[in-house]
Amino acid sequence: AQKITQTQPGMFVQEKEAVTLDCTYDTSDPSYGLFWYKQPSSGEMIFLIYQGSYDQQNATEGRYSLNFQKARKSANLVISASQLGDSAMYFCAMRLYTSGTYKYIFGTGTRLKVLA
Amino acid sequence: DAGITQSPRHKVTETGTPVTLRCHQTENHRYMYWYRQDPGHGLRLIHYSYGVKDTDKGEVSDGYSVSRSKTEDFLLTLESATSSQTSVYFCAIRPGLGDTQYFGPGTRLTVL
């Protein structure tokens, strides 16, 4: 079954420290995309970072990096130098291509709290 | 800014009434999606569209219907709202270039 699993419902991190949010995925498709979104308390869904299944290098966007381990089927998000504004819900998602159309599935999310 | 708007942004309705939510995009993207977000479930796909009059069901489509008569608008209808459909509803688009989905601001629906 195609699935995204986020096993950490909540996490705390001290300001200025790095934090890793876990995501594992399950698919037998050779081509897929992996994403992370941030949802602050205001409710909007903000795209953070993308990794394609054929990309050799791990994706990075500023303080965000995606630790892509294909053999382990994991796509963990690393946030370096955490800031108070990083406190939010974080969702991992996967893009699939099935029956000629693009679909996306999401994990249940991890709530991150950054402590001053 | 992905140019996606949703209306209404908030709605309170009563059980058994019909409700239509609208998603509007300004960029003529082919793919549009409706999700619901509930605590402990993340985002779950209700329906999606891959062109005008081309729609398909997602994992939680029971009780919902959609229509897409123009590229820019994707409507989600609850024919007879139930309390279990109280949720936050997000619309999303997939631009033609690249893999990333972009989301609208969401609609908070309460069914009493």
Coordinates of C-alpha atoms in Angstrom, one line a residue:
Chain A
A1 CA 0.0 0.0 0.0
Q2 CA 1.2 3.5 -0.8
K3 CA 1.6 5.4 2.5
I4 CA 3.4 8.2 4.3
T5 CA 4.3 7.6 8.0
Q6 CA 5.3 10.3 10.4
T7 CA 5.8 8.7 13.8
Q8 CA 6.5 11.8 15.9
P9 CA 3.2 13.5 16.8
G10 CA 5.1 16.3 18.7
M11 CA 8.6 17.5 19.2
F12 CA 10.5 20.2 21.1
V13 CA 13.7 21.8 20.1
Q14 CA 15.8 24.6 21.7
E15 CA 16.2 27.8 19.7
K16 CA 19.3 27.8 17.5
E17 CA 19.6 24.0 17.6
A18 CA 19.0 21.6 14.7
V19 CA 16.0 19.2 14.6
T20 CA 15.1 16.3 12.4
L21 CA 11.5 15.4 11.6
D22 CA 11.1 11.8 10.5
C23 CA 9.2 10.6 7.4
T24 CA 9.0 7.2 5.9
Y25 CA 7.2 6.3 2.8
D26 CA 6.0 3.2 1.0
T27 CA 5.5 2.8 -2.7
S28 CA 6.6 0.4 -5.4
D29 CA 6.5 3.1 -8.1
P30 CA 10.0 3.9 -9.5
S31 CA 9.1 7.6 -10.0
Y32 CA 7.7 9.7 -7.2
G33 CA 8.3 13.0 -5.4
L34 CA 8.6 13.8 -1.8
F35 CA 7.6 17.1 -0.1
W36 CA 7.6 18.9 3.2
Y37 CA 5.0 21.5 4.1
K38 CA 4.8 23.8 7.1
Q39 CA 1.4 24.8 8.6
P40 CA 1.7 27.6 11.2
S41 CA -1.1 28.3 13.6
S42 CA -2.6 30.7 11.1
G43 CA -3.5 27.6 9.0
E44 CA -2.0 28.1 5.6
M45 CA 0.0 25.3 4.0
I46 CA 3.5 26.5 3.0
F47 CA 5.7 24.4 0.7
L48 CA 9.2 24.0 2.1
I49 CA 11.2 21.5 0.0
Y50 CA 11.0 18.9 -2.7
Q51 CA 13.0 15.7 -3.6
G52 CA 12.5 13.7 -6.7
S53 CA 13.0 9.9 -6.6
Y54 CA 15.8 10.1 -9.2
D55 CA 17.6 13.0 -7.6
Q56 CA 21.1 12.0 -6.5
Q57 CA 21.7 14.9 -4.2
N58 CA 19.7 15.7 -1.1
A59 CA 17.6 18.8 -1.5
T60 CA 18.4 22.0 0.4
E61 CA 16.5 25.2 0.8
G62 CA 18.1 27.7 3.1
R63 CA 17.9 26.2 6.6
Y64 CA 15.9 23.2 5.4
S65 CA 17.4 20.1 4.0
L66 CA 15.8 16.8 3.1
N67 CA 17.8 13.7 4.1
F68 CA 16.7 11.3 1.4
Q69 CA 17.6 7.6 2.0
K70 CA 16.1 5.7 -0.8
A71 CA 17.0 2.2 0.4
R72 CA 15.4 2.9 3.7
K73 CA 12.5 4.8 2.1
S74 CA 13.0 7.7 4.4
A75 CA 12.8 11.4 3.7
N76 CA 13.5 13.2 6.9
L77 CA 13.4 17.0 7.2
V78 CA 16.3 18.7 8.9
I79 CA 15.9 22.3 10.2
S80 CA 19.1 23.9 11.1
A81 CA 19.4 26.8 13.6
S82 CA 15.8 26.6 14.7
Q83 CA 13.9 29.8 15.2
L84 CA 10.8 30.6 17.2
G85 CA 8.9 31.1 14.0
D86 CA 9.6 27.5 13.1
S87 CA 7.0 26.4 15.6
A88 CA 4.3 24.8 13.5
M89 CA 2.8 21.6 12.2
Y90 CA 5.0 19.9 9.5
F91 CA 3.6 17.5 6.9
C92 CA 5.5 15.0 4.7
A93 CA 3.8 14.2 1.4
M94 CA 4.4 12.0 -1.6
R95 CA 3.5 12.5 -5.3
L96 CA 2.4 9.5 -7.2
Y97 CA 1.5 9.0 -10.8
T98 CA -1.2 6.4 -11.2
S99 CA -3.8 5.7 -13.9
G100 CA -2.4 8.6 -15.9
T101 CA -3.0 11.2 -13.3
Y102 CA -1.0 12.8 -10.4
K103 CA -2.1 12.2 -6.9
Y104 CA -0.6 13.2 -3.5
I105 CA -0.8 11.5 -0.1
F106 CA 0.1 13.1 3.2
G107 CA 1.3 12.0 6.6
T108 CA -0.5 12.8 9.8
G109 CA 2.0 15.5 10.7
T110 CA 4.5 16.4 13.4
R111 CA 3.9 19.4 15.7
L112 CA 7.2 21.2 16.4
K113 CA 7.6 23.6 19.3
V114 CA 10.8 25.8 19.4
L115 CA 11.7 26.8 22.9
A116 CA 13.4 30.1 23.7
Chain B
D1 CA 1.6 33.5 -4.6
A2 CA -0.1 30.6 -6.5
G3 CA -3.2 32.7 -7.2
I4 CA -5.7 30.4 -5.5
T5 CA -8.7 31.6 -3.6
Q6 CA -11.3 29.7 -1.7
S7 CA -14.8 30.9 -0.8
P8 CA -16.3 31.1 1.7
R9 CA -13.5 31.1 4.2
H10 CA -15.8 30.2 7.0
K11 CA -19.2 28.6 7.1
V12 CA -21.5 27.3 9.7
T13 CA -24.5 25.2 8.5
E14 CA -27.0 22.8 9.8
T15 CA -27.2 19.0 9.2
G16 CA -29.0 18.1 6.1
T17 CA -28.4 21.4 4.2
P18 CA -26.5 21.5 0.9
V19 CA -23.1 23.3 0.9
T20 CA -20.9 24.3 -2.0
L21 CA -17.3 25.4 -1.6
R22 CA -15.5 27.2 -4.4
C23 CA -11.9 27.1 -5.4
H24 CA -10.7 29.6 -8.0
Q25 CA -7.3 29.8 -9.7
T26 CA -6.0 32.5 -11.9
E27 CA -3.2 30.6 -13.8
N28 CA -5.2 28.0 -15.8
H29 CA -3.5 25.0 -14.2
R30 CA -4.9 21.7 -15.3
Y31 CA -4.8 19.8 -12.0
M32 CA -6.9 20.9 -9.0
Y33 CA -7.5 19.0 -5.8
W34 CA -9.8 19.1 -2.7
Y35 CA -8.6 17.8 0.6
R36 CA -10.0 17.8 4.1
Q37 CA -7.9 18.2 7.2
D38 CA -8.8 16.7 10.5
P39 CA -6.8 16.2 13.7
G40 CA -4.8 13.0 13.6
H41 CA -5.5 12.4 9.9
G42 CA -3.4 15.0 8.1
L43 CA -4.8 15.9 4.7
R44 CA -7.0 13.4 2.9
L45 CA -7.9 13.6 -0.7
I46 CA -11.6 14.0 -1.5
H47 CA -11.7 14.5 -5.2
Y48 CA -9.4 15.8 -7.9
S49 CA -9.6 17.1 -11.4
Y50 CA -7.2 16.8 -14.3
G51 CA -9.1 19.0 -16.7
V52 CA -12.5 20.6 -17.5
K53 CA -15.2 18.0 -16.8
D54 CA -12.4 15.4 -15.9
T55 CA -12.7 14.5 -12.2
D56 CA -12.0 11.4 -10.1
K57 CA -12.5 10.3 -6.5
G58 CA -10.0 10.3 -3.7
E59 CA -9.8 8.3 -0.6
V60 CA -12.7 10.0 1.3
S61 CA -15.2 10.9 -1.5
D62 CA -18.4 9.5 0.1
G63 CA -20.9 12.3 0.7
Y64 CA -19.1 14.7 -1.7
S65 CA -19.4 15.6 -5.3
V66 CA -17.4 18.0 -7.5
S67 CA -17.7 19.9 -10.8
R68 CA -15.3 21.6 -13.0
S69 CA -17.1 23.4 -15.9
K70 CA -14.3 26.0 -16.4
T71 CA -10.5 25.6 -16.0
E72 CA -10.4 28.2 -13.2
D73 CA -13.1 26.9 -10.9
F74 CA -13.4 23.6 -9.0
L75 CA -16.5 23.3 -6.9
L76 CA -17.0 20.9 -4.0
T77 CA -20.6 20.1 -3.0
L78 CA -21.9 18.4 0.1
E79 CA -25.3 17.4 -1.0
S80 CA -26.6 16.9 2.6
A81 CA -24.1 18.0 5.2
T82 CA -23.5 15.8 8.2
S83 CA -21.6 16.6 11.4
S84 CA -18.8 14.3 10.3
Q85 CA -18.1 16.7 7.5
T86 CA -17.1 19.4 9.9
S87 CA -13.5 20.0 8.9
V88 CA -11.1 22.4 7.2
Y89 CA -11.1 22.1 3.5
F90 CA -8.1 22.9 1.3
C91 CA -8.0 23.3 -2.4
A92 CA -4.7 22.8 -4.2
I93 CA -3.3 23.1 -7.7
R94 CA -0.4 21.4 -9.5
P95 CA 1.3 23.8 -11.9
G96 CA 2.3 22.3 -15.3
L97 CA 6.0 22.7 -14.6
G98 CA 7.4 20.8 -11.6
D99 CA 5.9 18.5 -9.1
T100 CA 4.9 20.7 -6.3
Q101 CA 1.3 21.3 -5.1
Y102 CA 0.3 24.7 -3.9
F103 CA -2.6 25.3 -1.5
G104 CA -5.4 27.8 -1.1
P105 CA -6.0 29.4 2.3
G106 CA -8.6 26.8 3.4
T107 CA -12.3 26.9 4.3
R108 CA -13.4 26.1 7.9
L109 CA -16.8 24.4 7.7
T110 CA -18.9 23.6 10.8
V111 CA -21.9 21.4 10.5
L112 CA -24.2 21.7 13.5

